[in-house]
Amino acid sequence: GKVCWEIGLCLAAGMGLGGWIGSHWAVKKGERWIRVVLTICVVAMVIKLIV
């Protein structure tokens, strides 16, 4: 009873979908696009942690 399977399955599905979308974007739009998106996400998380 310590594992919440519903949340775990939702997280697994989200990570799988994110990986699939990210790999397709990397092929279609190139490395620069992925680098920009990743940088924006990291900066947003840093700001959220600081504030």
Coordinates of N, CA and C in Angstrom, one line a residue:
G1 N 0.7 -1.2 0.0 CA 0.0 0.0 0.0 C 0.8 1.3 0.0
K2 N 2.1 1.3 -0.1 CA 2.8 2.6 -0.1 C 3.0 3.2 -1.5
V3 N 2.7 2.5 -2.5 CA 2.9 3.0 -3.9 C 1.5 3.4 -4.4
C4 N 1.5 4.7 -4.9 CA 0.3 5.2 -5.5 C 0.4 4.9 -7.0
W5 N -0.2 3.8 -7.4 CA -0.1 3.4 -8.8 C -0.7 4.4 -9.8
E6 N -1.8 5.0 -9.4 CA -2.5 5.9 -10.4 C -1.5 7.1 -10.7
I7 N -0.9 7.7 -9.7 CA 0.0 8.8 -9.9 C 1.2 8.3 -10.7
G8 N 1.7 7.1 -10.3 CA 2.9 6.6 -11.0 C 2.7 6.3 -12.5
L9 N 1.5 5.8 -12.8 CA 1.2 5.5 -14.2 C 1.0 6.8 -15.0
C10 N 0.4 7.8 -14.4 CA 0.2 9.1 -15.0 C 1.6 9.7 -15.3
L11 N 2.5 9.7 -14.3 CA 3.9 10.2 -14.5 C 4.6 9.4 -15.6
A12 N 4.5 8.1 -15.6 CA 5.1 7.3 -16.7 C 4.6 7.7 -18.1
A13 N 3.3 7.8 -18.2 CA 2.7 8.2 -19.5 C 3.2 9.6 -19.9
G14 N 3.2 10.5 -19.0 CA 3.7 11.9 -19.3 C 5.1 11.9 -19.7
M15 N 6.0 11.1 -19.0 CA 7.4 11.1 -19.4 C 7.6 10.4 -20.8
G16 N 6.8 9.3 -21.0 CA 6.9 8.7 -22.3 C 6.5 9.6 -23.4
L17 N 5.4 10.3 -23.2 CA 4.9 11.2 -24.3 C 5.9 12.4 -24.5
G18 N 6.4 12.9 -23.4 CA 7.4 14.0 -23.5 C 8.7 13.5 -24.2
G19 N 9.1 12.3 -23.9 CA 10.3 11.8 -24.6 C 10.1 11.6 -26.1
W20 N 8.9 11.1 -26.4 CA 8.5 10.9 -27.8 C 8.4 12.3 -28.6
I21 N 7.7 13.3 -28.0 CA 7.6 14.6 -28.6 C 9.0 15.2 -28.7
G22 N 9.8 15.1 -27.6 CA 11.1 15.7 -27.7 C 12.0 15.2 -28.8
S23 N 12.0 13.8 -28.9 CA 12.8 13.2 -30.0 C 12.4 13.6 -31.4
H24 N 11.1 13.7 -31.6 CA 10.6 14.2 -32.9 C 10.9 15.6 -33.2
W25 N 10.8 16.5 -32.2 CA 11.2 17.9 -32.3 C 12.7 18.0 -32.6
A26 N 13.5 17.2 -32.0 CA 14.9 17.2 -32.2 C 15.3 16.9 -33.6
V27 N 14.6 15.9 -34.2 CA 14.8 15.5 -35.6 C 14.3 16.6 -36.5
K28 N 13.1 17.1 -36.3 CA 12.5 18.1 -37.2 C 13.1 19.5 -37.1
K29 N 13.3 20.0 -35.9 CA 13.7 21.4 -35.7 C 15.2 21.5 -35.4
G30 N 15.9 20.5 -35.1 CA 17.3 20.6 -34.9 C 17.7 20.8 -33.4
E31 N 18.9 20.7 -33.2 CA 19.5 20.8 -31.8 C 19.3 22.2 -31.2
R32 N 19.4 23.2 -32.0 CA 19.2 24.6 -31.4 C 17.9 24.8 -30.8
W33 N 16.8 24.3 -31.4 CA 15.5 24.5 -30.9 C 15.3 23.8 -29.5
I34 N 15.8 22.6 -29.4 CA 15.8 21.8 -28.1 C 16.6 22.6 -27.0
R35 N 17.7 23.1 -27.4 CA 18.6 23.8 -26.4 C 17.8 25.0 -25.9
V36 N 17.2 25.8 -26.8 CA 16.4 27.0 -26.3 C 15.3 26.6 -25.4
V37 N 14.5 25.6 -25.7 CA 13.4 25.1 -24.9 C 13.9 24.6 -23.6
L38 N 15.0 23.9 -23.5 CA 15.5 23.3 -22.3 C 16.1 24.5 -21.4
T39 N 16.7 25.5 -22.0 CA 17.2 26.6 -21.3 C 16.1 27.4 -20.6
I40 N 15.0 27.6 -21.4 CA 13.8 28.3 -20.8 C 13.2 27.5 -19.7
C41 N 13.1 26.2 -19.8 CA 12.6 25.4 -18.7 C 13.4 25.5 -17.5
V42 N 14.7 25.4 -17.6 CA 15.7 25.4 -16.5 C 15.6 26.8 -15.8
V43 N 15.6 27.9 -16.6 CA 15.5 29.2 -16.0 C 14.2 29.4 -15.2
A44 N 13.1 28.9 -15.8 CA 11.8 29.0 -15.1 C 11.8 28.2 -13.8
M45 N 12.4 27.0 -13.8 CA 12.5 26.3 -12.5 C 13.4 26.9 -11.5
V46 N 14.5 27.5 -11.9 CA 15.3 28.2 -11.0 C 14.6 29.4 -10.4
I47 N 13.9 30.2 -11.2 CA 13.1 31.3 -10.7 C 12.0 30.8 -9.7
K48 N 11.4 29.8 -10.0 CA 10.3 29.2 -9.1 C 10.9 28.8 -7.8
L49 N 12.1 28.2 -7.8 CA 12.8 27.8 -6.6 C 13.2 28.9 -5.7
I50 N 13.7 30.0 -6.4 CA 14.2 31.2 -5.6 C 13.0 32.0 -5.0
V51 N 11.9 32.1 -5.8 CA 10.8 32.9 -5.3 C 9.9 32.2 -4.3

